[in-house]
Coordinates of C-alpha atoms and ligand atoms in Angstrom, one line a residue:
M1 CA -1.3 26.9 5.6
M2 CA 1.2 23.8 6.0
K3 CA 2.7 23.5 2.6
I4 CA 3.1 19.0 2.8
L5 CA 5.0 17.3 -0.2
V6 CA 3.2 14.0 -0.7
T7 CA 5.3 11.2 -3.1
G8 CA 3.5 8.6 -4.4
G9 CA 0.3 10.4 -3.5
A10 CA -1.1 8.7 -7.3
G11 CA -1.4 4.9 -6.0
F12 CA -3.4 3.3 -4.0
I13 CA -3.0 4.7 -0.1
G14 CA -1.8 7.7 -1.5
S15 CA -4.3 8.7 -3.5
N16 CA -6.7 7.8 -0.1
F17 CA -4.5 9.3 2.1
I18 CA -4.8 13.0 -0.1
Q19 CA -8.7 12.7 -0.2
Y20 CA -9.1 12.0 3.4
A21 CA -6.5 15.3 4.3
L22 CA -7.8 17.3 2.4
E23 CA -10.5 17.1 3.7
A24 CA -9.4 16.7 7.1
H25 CA -8.0 19.9 7.6
S26 CA -8.4 23.1 5.8
D27 CA -5.6 24.4 6.7
Y28 CA -3.4 21.5 4.5
A29 CA -1.6 22.2 1.5
I30 CA -0.5 19.0 -1.0
I31 CA 1.5 18.9 -4.0
N32 CA 1.3 15.6 -4.8
F33 CA 4.9 14.5 -6.0
D34 CA 4.8 11.0 -8.2
K35 CA 6.7 9.4 -11.3
L36 CA 3.6 7.9 -12.2
T37 CA 4.7 4.3 -13.5
Y38 CA 2.0 1.9 -13.5
A39 CA 0.2 2.1 -10.4
G40 CA 0.4 5.9 -10.3
N41 CA -3.0 7.6 -11.4
L42 CA -3.9 10.9 -11.3
E43 CA -8.2 10.0 -11.9
N44 CA -7.8 8.4 -8.2
L45 CA -7.2 12.5 -7.5
K46 CA -10.0 14.0 -10.1
E47 CA -12.3 15.0 -6.7
C48 CA -9.0 16.5 -5.6
E49 CA -8.1 19.1 -8.7
S50 CA -10.3 22.0 -7.9
S51 CA -9.2 22.1 -4.3
E52 CA -6.9 25.4 -4.3
R53 CA -4.7 23.7 -2.1
Y54 CA -4.0 20.6 -4.2
S55 CA -1.3 21.0 -6.5
F56 CA 0.7 17.9 -8.9
I57 CA 4.1 17.7 -9.7
K58 CA 5.3 14.7 -12.1
G59 CA 8.2 13.9 -10.3
D60 CA 11.1 10.8 -9.7
I61 CA 12.1 11.6 -5.6
G62 CA 15.8 10.3 -7.6
D63 CA 15.8 13.7 -8.8
R64 CA 17.1 15.8 -6.3
K65 CA 17.4 19.2 -8.7
L66 CA 13.2 19.7 -9.4
L67 CA 12.5 18.5 -5.5
E68 CA 14.9 21.4 -4.6
G69 CA 12.9 23.8 -6.4
I70 CA 10.0 23.1 -4.5
E71 CA 8.9 24.9 -1.7
F72 CA 7.4 22.7 0.8
D73 CA 7.7 22.5 4.9
G74 CA 6.7 18.8 5.9
I75 CA 7.3 15.8 3.6
I76 CA 5.1 12.2 3.8
N77 CA 6.7 10.2 1.7
F78 CA 4.5 6.6 0.3
A79 CA 6.5 6.8 -3.0
A80 CA 7.7 3.1 -3.8
E81 CA 7.7 0.2 -5.8
S82 CA 5.2 -2.0 -4.0
H83 CA 4.3 -5.4 -5.2
V84 CA 5.9 -8.4 -3.9
D85 CA 6.1 -10.2 -7.6
R86 CA 7.0 -7.5 -9.0
S87 CA 10.0 -7.7 -6.4
I88 CA 10.9 -11.5 -7.6
L89 CA 11.2 -10.9 -11.0
D90 CA 13.1 -7.7 -11.3
A91 CA 14.3 -6.5 -7.8
Q92 CA 16.0 -3.3 -9.5
P93 CA 13.2 -0.7 -9.4
F94 CA 12.7 -1.4 -5.9
L95 CA 16.5 -0.7 -5.3
E96 CA 15.9 2.7 -7.5
T97 CA 12.8 3.4 -5.7
N98 CA 12.1 2.6 -2.7
I99 CA 16.4 3.3 -1.3
M100 CA 18.4 5.3 -3.2
G101 CA 14.9 7.6 -4.0
T102 CA 14.3 7.5 -0.2
Y103 CA 18.2 8.6 0.2
N104 CA 17.7 11.2 -1.7
L105 CA 14.0 12.8 0.1
L106 CA 16.9 12.7 3.0
E107 CA 18.9 14.2 1.9
V108 CA 16.5 16.7 1.0
A109 CA 14.7 16.7 4.6
R110 CA 18.3 17.4 5.6
Q111 CA 18.9 20.5 4.1
R112 CA 15.4 22.0 5.0
G113 CA 15.4 21.1 8.4
C114 CA 12.1 19.7 7.8
T115 CA 9.4 17.1 9.3
F116 CA 9.8 13.6 7.4
L117 CA 7.7 10.3 7.5
H118 CA 8.2 7.8 6.3
V119 CA 5.6 4.7 4.9
S120 CA 7.2 1.8 5.6
T121 CA 5.4 -2.3 6.1
D122 CA 4.9 -5.0 8.7
E123 CA 6.8 -6.9 5.8
V124 CA 10.2 -5.7 7.3
Y125 CA 10.1 -7.8 10.2
G126 CA 10.0 -11.0 7.8
S127 CA 7.4 -13.8 8.9
T128 CA 5.8 -14.5 12.2
E129 CA 3.3 -17.6 13.0
K130 CA 2.9 -16.7 16.8
E131 CA 3.2 -13.5 18.7
P132 CA 2.5 -10.0 17.0
F133 CA 5.3 -8.0 16.0
S134 CA 6.6 -4.4 18.6
E135 CA 7.9 -2.0 16.8
D136 CA 11.2 -3.3 18.4
S137 CA 10.9 -6.8 16.6
P138 CA 13.6 -7.7 14.5
L139 CA 14.1 -6.8 10.7
M140 CA 14.0 -10.2 8.9
P141 CA 12.7 -9.4 5.7
N142 CA 12.6 -12.1 2.9
S143 CA 11.5 -10.5 -0.4
P144 CA 13.6 -7.7 -2.3
Y145 CA 10.7 -5.6 -2.1
A146 CA 10.6 -6.1 2.0
A147 CA 14.9 -5.3 2.4
S148 CA 14.3 -2.6 -0.1
K149 CA 12.0 -1.1 2.7
A150 CA 14.3 -2.7 5.8
S151 CA 16.8 -0.7 4.5
S152 CA 15.3 3.1 3.5
D153 CA 14.0 2.0 7.6
M154 CA 18.0 1.7 8.0
L155 CA 18.6 4.3 6.6
V156 CA 16.5 7.0 7.7
R157 CA 17.4 6.0 11.5
S158 CA 20.5 6.8 10.3
Y159 CA 19.6 10.7 9.8
M160 CA 17.7 10.8 12.7
E161 CA 20.7 9.5 15.0
T162 CA 23.2 11.3 13.1
H163 CA 21.9 14.6 11.5
N164 CA 18.5 14.7 13.8
L165 CA 16.4 15.0 11.5
K166 CA 12.5 15.3 12.2
A167 CA 11.9 12.3 11.2
M168 CA 9.1 8.9 12.4
I169 CA 8.4 5.5 10.9
T170 CA 5.4 3.8 10.1
R171 CA 4.9 0.3 9.3
C172 CA 1.8 -1.1 8.5
S173 CA -0.2 -4.7 7.5
N174 CA -2.1 -5.2 4.9
N175 CA -4.5 -2.0 2.9
Y176 CA -7.2 -3.0 1.0
G177 CA -9.8 0.1 -0.3
P178 CA -11.3 2.0 -3.7
Y179 CA -7.9 2.1 -5.0
Q180 CA -6.2 -0.6 -5.4
F181 CA -3.8 -1.5 -8.0
P182 CA -5.6 -5.0 -9.7
E183 CA -2.2 -6.6 -9.0
K184 CA -3.1 -6.7 -5.0
L185 CA -5.4 -10.0 -4.6
I186 CA -8.0 -8.4 -2.9
P187 CA -8.3 -6.4 -5.7
L188 CA -7.5 -9.7 -8.3
V189 CA -9.6 -12.0 -6.5
V190 CA -13.0 -8.7 -7.0
L191 CA -12.2 -8.4 -11.0
N192 CA -11.5 -12.4 -11.6
G193 CA -14.9 -12.8 -10.1
L194 CA -17.1 -10.4 -11.6
N195 CA -14.8 -11.4 -15.3
D196 CA -15.4 -15.6 -14.0
K197 CA -11.8 -16.0 -14.1
P198 CA -9.9 -18.6 -12.6
I199 CA -8.5 -17.1 -9.0
P200 CA -4.8 -18.3 -8.3
V201 CA -4.7 -18.9 -5.1
Y202 CA -0.5 -19.8 -3.5
G203 CA 0.2 -22.9 -2.5
D204 CA -1.9 -24.2 0.2
G205 CA -4.2 -20.9 1.3
M206 CA -3.2 -21.0 4.3
N207 CA -0.9 -17.8 4.9
V208 CA -2.0 -15.5 7.4
R209 CA -2.1 -11.4 6.6
D210 CA -3.8 -8.9 8.8
W211 CA -5.8 -6.6 6.5
I212 CA -6.7 -2.5 7.8
Y213 CA -9.6 -0.5 5.3
V214 CA -7.1 1.6 4.1
V215 CA -8.9 4.8 5.7
D216 CA -7.5 3.6 8.8
H217 CA -4.1 3.7 7.9
C218 CA -4.4 7.3 6.6
R219 CA -5.6 8.4 9.4
A220 CA -3.4 7.4 11.3
V221 CA -0.1 8.5 9.4
D222 CA -1.9 11.8 10.0
A223 CA -2.4 11.6 14.0
V224 CA 1.4 10.0 13.9
F225 CA 2.3 13.2 11.3
Q226 CA 0.6 16.0 13.6
K227 CA 1.2 14.3 16.8
G228 CA 3.9 11.1 17.1
S229 CA 7.1 11.7 18.9
V230 CA 10.7 12.6 17.1
G231 CA 12.2 9.5 16.7
E232 CA 9.9 7.2 17.2
I233 CA 8.4 3.8 15.2
Y234 CA 4.6 3.5 15.0
N235 CA 3.1 0.0 14.0
I236 CA 0.0 0.1 12.2
G237 CA -2.2 -2.8 12.2
S238 CA -6.4 -3.1 12.8
R239 CA -5.6 -6.9 14.4
N240 CA -8.0 -8.4 11.4
E241 CA -5.5 -11.5 10.8
C242 CA -6.8 -14.5 7.9
P243 CA -5.9 -17.5 6.4
N244 CA -5.6 -15.9 2.6
I245 CA -8.6 -18.9 1.5
D246 CA -10.6 -17.5 3.9
I247 CA -10.7 -13.8 2.2
V248 CA -10.3 -15.2 -1.0
T249 CA -13.8 -17.2 0.3
I250 CA -15.5 -14.3 1.8
I251 CA -15.3 -12.1 -1.1
L252 CA -15.9 -14.6 -4.0
R253 CA -19.3 -15.5 -1.5
K254 CA -19.3 -11.4 -1.2
V255 CA -19.7 -10.8 -5.6
A256 CA -21.3 -13.9 -6.4
D257 CA -24.3 -12.7 -4.1
K258 CA -23.8 -9.6 -6.1
R259 CA -24.2 -11.0 -8.7
G260 CA -27.1 -13.1 -8.2
L261 CA -25.4 -16.4 -8.9
D262 CA -24.7 -19.4 -6.7
E263 CA -21.5 -19.0 -4.3
E264 CA -20.7 -22.5 -6.5
S265 CA -20.0 -20.7 -9.7
L266 CA -18.0 -19.1 -8.4
L267 CA -16.3 -20.7 -5.4
K268 CA -15.1 -23.3 -9.0
L269 CA -12.8 -20.5 -10.5
I270 CA -10.2 -21.5 -7.5
T271 CA -6.8 -22.4 -8.2
Y272 CA -4.3 -22.9 -6.4
V273 CA -1.1 -22.5 -7.7
E274 CA 3.0 -22.5 -7.8
D275 CA 3.6 -20.6 -4.3
R276 CA 5.2 -17.5 -4.2
K277 CA 8.8 -17.3 -3.7
G278 CA 10.1 -17.3 -0.4
H279 CA 6.7 -16.1 1.1
D280 CA 6.2 -15.4 4.6
R281 CA 4.1 -17.6 6.3
G282 CA 2.0 -14.8 8.4
Y283 CA 1.9 -11.2 9.9
A284 CA 0.6 -10.2 12.6
I285 CA 0.9 -6.3 13.7
D286 CA 0.3 -5.5 18.2
P287 CA -0.6 -1.6 17.4
G288 CA -1.1 -0.4 21.0
K289 CA 2.0 1.8 21.3
I290 CA 0.1 3.9 17.9
E291 CA -3.6 3.7 19.9
E292 CA -1.1 4.2 23.6
S293 CA 0.1 7.1 22.4
L294 CA -1.4 9.2 20.4
G295 CA -4.9 7.7 20.4
W296 CA -5.7 6.8 17.3
K297 CA -8.0 3.3 16.6
P298 CA -9.1 1.7 13.4
E299 CA -12.9 2.2 12.6
M300 CA -13.6 0.3 10.0
D301 CA -14.9 -3.3 10.7
F302 CA -13.7 -6.2 8.5
Y303 CA -16.7 -7.1 6.7
Q304 CA -18.3 -4.3 6.4
G305 CA -15.0 -2.7 4.6
I306 CA -15.1 -5.5 2.2
E307 CA -17.7 -4.8 1.3
K308 CA -17.3 -1.4 0.9
T309 CA -15.3 -2.2 -1.6
I310 CA -16.5 -4.7 -3.9
E311 CA -19.1 -2.5 -4.6
W312 CA -16.2 0.7 -5.5
Y313 CA -14.3 -2.0 -8.4
I314 CA -18.1 -3.1 -9.5
A315 CA -19.2 1.0 -9.8
H316 CA -15.7 2.3 -11.4
E317 CA -15.7 -0.5 -13.6
E318 CA -13.7 2.5 -16.5
W319 CA -11.5 2.6 -13.9
W320 CA -10.7 -0.8 -13.2
Q321 CA -10.9 -1.4 -17.1
R322 CA -8.5 1.1 -18.7
I323 CA -5.6 -0.5 -16.1
L324 CA -6.4 -3.8 -17.8
T325 CA -4.6 -2.3 -20.6
R326 CA -2.1 -4.6 -22.5
E327 CA 1.2 -3.9 -20.2
Y328 CA -0.7 -4.9 -17.1
M329 CA -1.7 -8.3 -19.0
R330 CA 1.3 -8.8 -20.4
Y331 CA 2.7 -8.9 -16.4
Y332 CA -0.2 -11.2 -15.7
D333 CA 0.6 -13.8 -18.7
V334 CA 3.9 -13.4 -16.5
Q335 CA 3.1 -14.0 -13.0
Y336 CA 0.3 -16.0 -14.1
G337 CA 0.6 -18.0 -17.2
E338 CA 2.4 -20.9 -16.3
R339 CA 0.8 -21.3 -13.2
L340 CA -2.7 -21.6 -13.9
K341 CA -1.5 -24.1 -16.7
G342 CA -1.0 -26.4 -13.7
Ligands
LIG1 P1 1.3 1.6 -4.6 O1 2.3 0.7 -5.9 O2 -0.5 1.9 -5.1 O3 1.9 3.6 -5.6 C1 3.3 3.9 -5.8 C2 3.0 5.3 -6.1 O4 4.4 5.8 -5.6 C3 2.5 5.5 -7.0 O5 1.7 6.3 -7.5 C4 4.3 5.6 -7.8 O6 3.8 6.5 -9.7 C5 4.5 6.4 -7.2 N1 5.9 5.9 -7.2 C6 7.0 4.6 -7.6 N2 8.1 5.4 -7.4 C7 8.8 6.8 -7.4 C8 9.6 7.1 -7.8 N3 10.8 7.3 -8.3 N4 9.3 8.6 -7.0 C9 8.3 9.2 -7.4 N5 6.5 8.6 -7.3 C10 6.9 7.2 -7.4 O7 1.7 2.0 -3.7 P2 0.6 1.2 -2.0 O8 0.4 0.6 -2.0 O9 0.0 2.6 -2.3 O10 2.2 1.3 -1.0 C11 2.3 3.2 -0.8 C12 3.7 3.2 0.4 O11 2.6 2.0 1.7 C13 4.2 2.4 0.2 O12 5.4 2.5 0.2 C14 4.5 0.8 0.5 O13 6.1 0.4 0.7 C15 3.9 1.5 2.0 N6 2.7 0.2 2.2 C16 2.4 -0.9 1.7 C17 0.5 -1.6 1.9 C18 -0.4 -2.2 1.0 O14 -0.8 -3.5 2.2 N7 -0.6 -0.8 0.1 C19 1.0 -2.0 3.8 C20 2.0 -0.5 4.4 C21 2.9 -0.3 3.5
LIG2 O1 1.9 -6.3 4.5 C1 2.2 -5.1 3.8 C2 1.6 -5.0 2.1 O2 1.4 -5.9 1.8 C3 3.1 -4.3 2.0 O3 4.3 -4.0 2.1 C4 2.5 -4.0 0.4 O4 3.6 -3.2 -0.2 C5 1.4 -4.9 0.1 O5 1.3 -5.4 -1.4 C6 1.3 -5.8 0.5 O6 1.5 -7.5 0.5 P1 1.3 -9.2 -0.2 O7 2.4 -9.5 -0.1 O8 0.7 -9.1 1.3 O9 -0.1 -8.9 -0.7 P2 -0.2 -9.2 -1.8 O10 -1.7 -8.9 -2.4 O11 0.9 -9.5 -2.7 O12 -0.4 -10.5 -2.0 C7 -2.3 -11.4 -0.3 C8 -1.1 -12.5 0.2 O13 -2.0 -13.3 -0.7 C9 0.2 -12.6 0.3 O14 0.2 -14.0 1.0 C10 0.0 -14.0 -1.8 C11 -1.0 -14.2 -1.5 N1 -1.7 -13.9 -2.9 C12 -1.1 -12.9 -3.4 C13 -1.6 -12.8 -5.1 C14 -1.2 -11.4 -5.8 C15 -2.4 -15.4 -3.5 O15 -2.1 -16.4 -3.3 N2 -2.7 -15.3 -5.0 C16 -2.3 -14.2 -6.1 O16 -2.4 -14.0 -6.9

């Protein structure tokens, strides 16, 4: 049995990864190590709880003592503060978890001599309006979140060079799918469309993101963990670049259809608001390296993936109603209150 410490396993991508990996590999035992911040939710893993190959430990990746007491053969590090807008409001937790937390995990991996897969992001490359990012593109992070992830990537690199750590880095584009916290664009548009609330679109709505279905990302992380070469970086994406306003429109049309409403009644909710500070104009990933060297390919068609995602949110109202609590609404008010007043 391969014992894997999955950090941040109660978040959006981590919980999708655990569900996927337990099903795909009968020889994986997974320890989900998560601090349960506002973004961590054990409800995401209800179906895994009955598996003898799944266990959960509540903890902070900055807690060396706690980590040293756990037995495992490899680490996959999803744990992070992940939302760009929150990093603009307060960068401190981003530096603590994404930089110091990763440093702490690297030390533990070094002591053990175990494999370390660091889950990073295309945001470390900054913004592109032409060429897609390759693994050799320079790191030009523009938000405190992106800078904290780039810093952690640099630390991983230094441990590979200095301590011969068996590490790999993945850098993925924007994920969407079930269990995504409602602060992110796609679930925010779905939920506001279901609840007839204004849809805040930053700036002119022409910023481009490159969308990938979360399970395709999970399959890629798994392929790198199993077959990736130590010391390598792998970009992950599904060549699906789209301006924000087009995504918003596609989602609202589909939500209107599901609700039996005419499209216009939801499209009129679109509200252009003050832009995000330092807003990257475009992301685009070249996934050629992982496709050619590991034989991974994205499988989900974007329109089917969006349909599936909308249906998941419609079918899981209890899941998101519990999140739309006072704490989340306080954040929502800080983030959008003034913006939506115009
Ligand atoms: P998320 O915010 O949904 O989940 C993060 C999880 O990490 C939560 O369960 C949280 O409780 C946990 N966590 C936070 N701080 C912790 C700490 N100090 N110790 C232990 N656990 C802690 O994030 P996500 O969208 O699932 O992203 C997961 C990873 O993937 C992140 O590293 C992110 O940078 C990266 N990534 C995300 C995307 C995306 O589109 N969401 C794309 C590329 C890369
Ligand atoms: O590219 C990978 C990154 O994708 C990950 O590293 C991050 O963890 C993840 O949060 C995501 O970052 P983005 O900032 O691109 O995602 P977000 O969903 O916040 O925003 C997507 C786009 O939509 C972006 O151009 C900003 C815009 N937007 C977002 C929100 C929340 C709006 O126009 N209105 C909004 O209310």
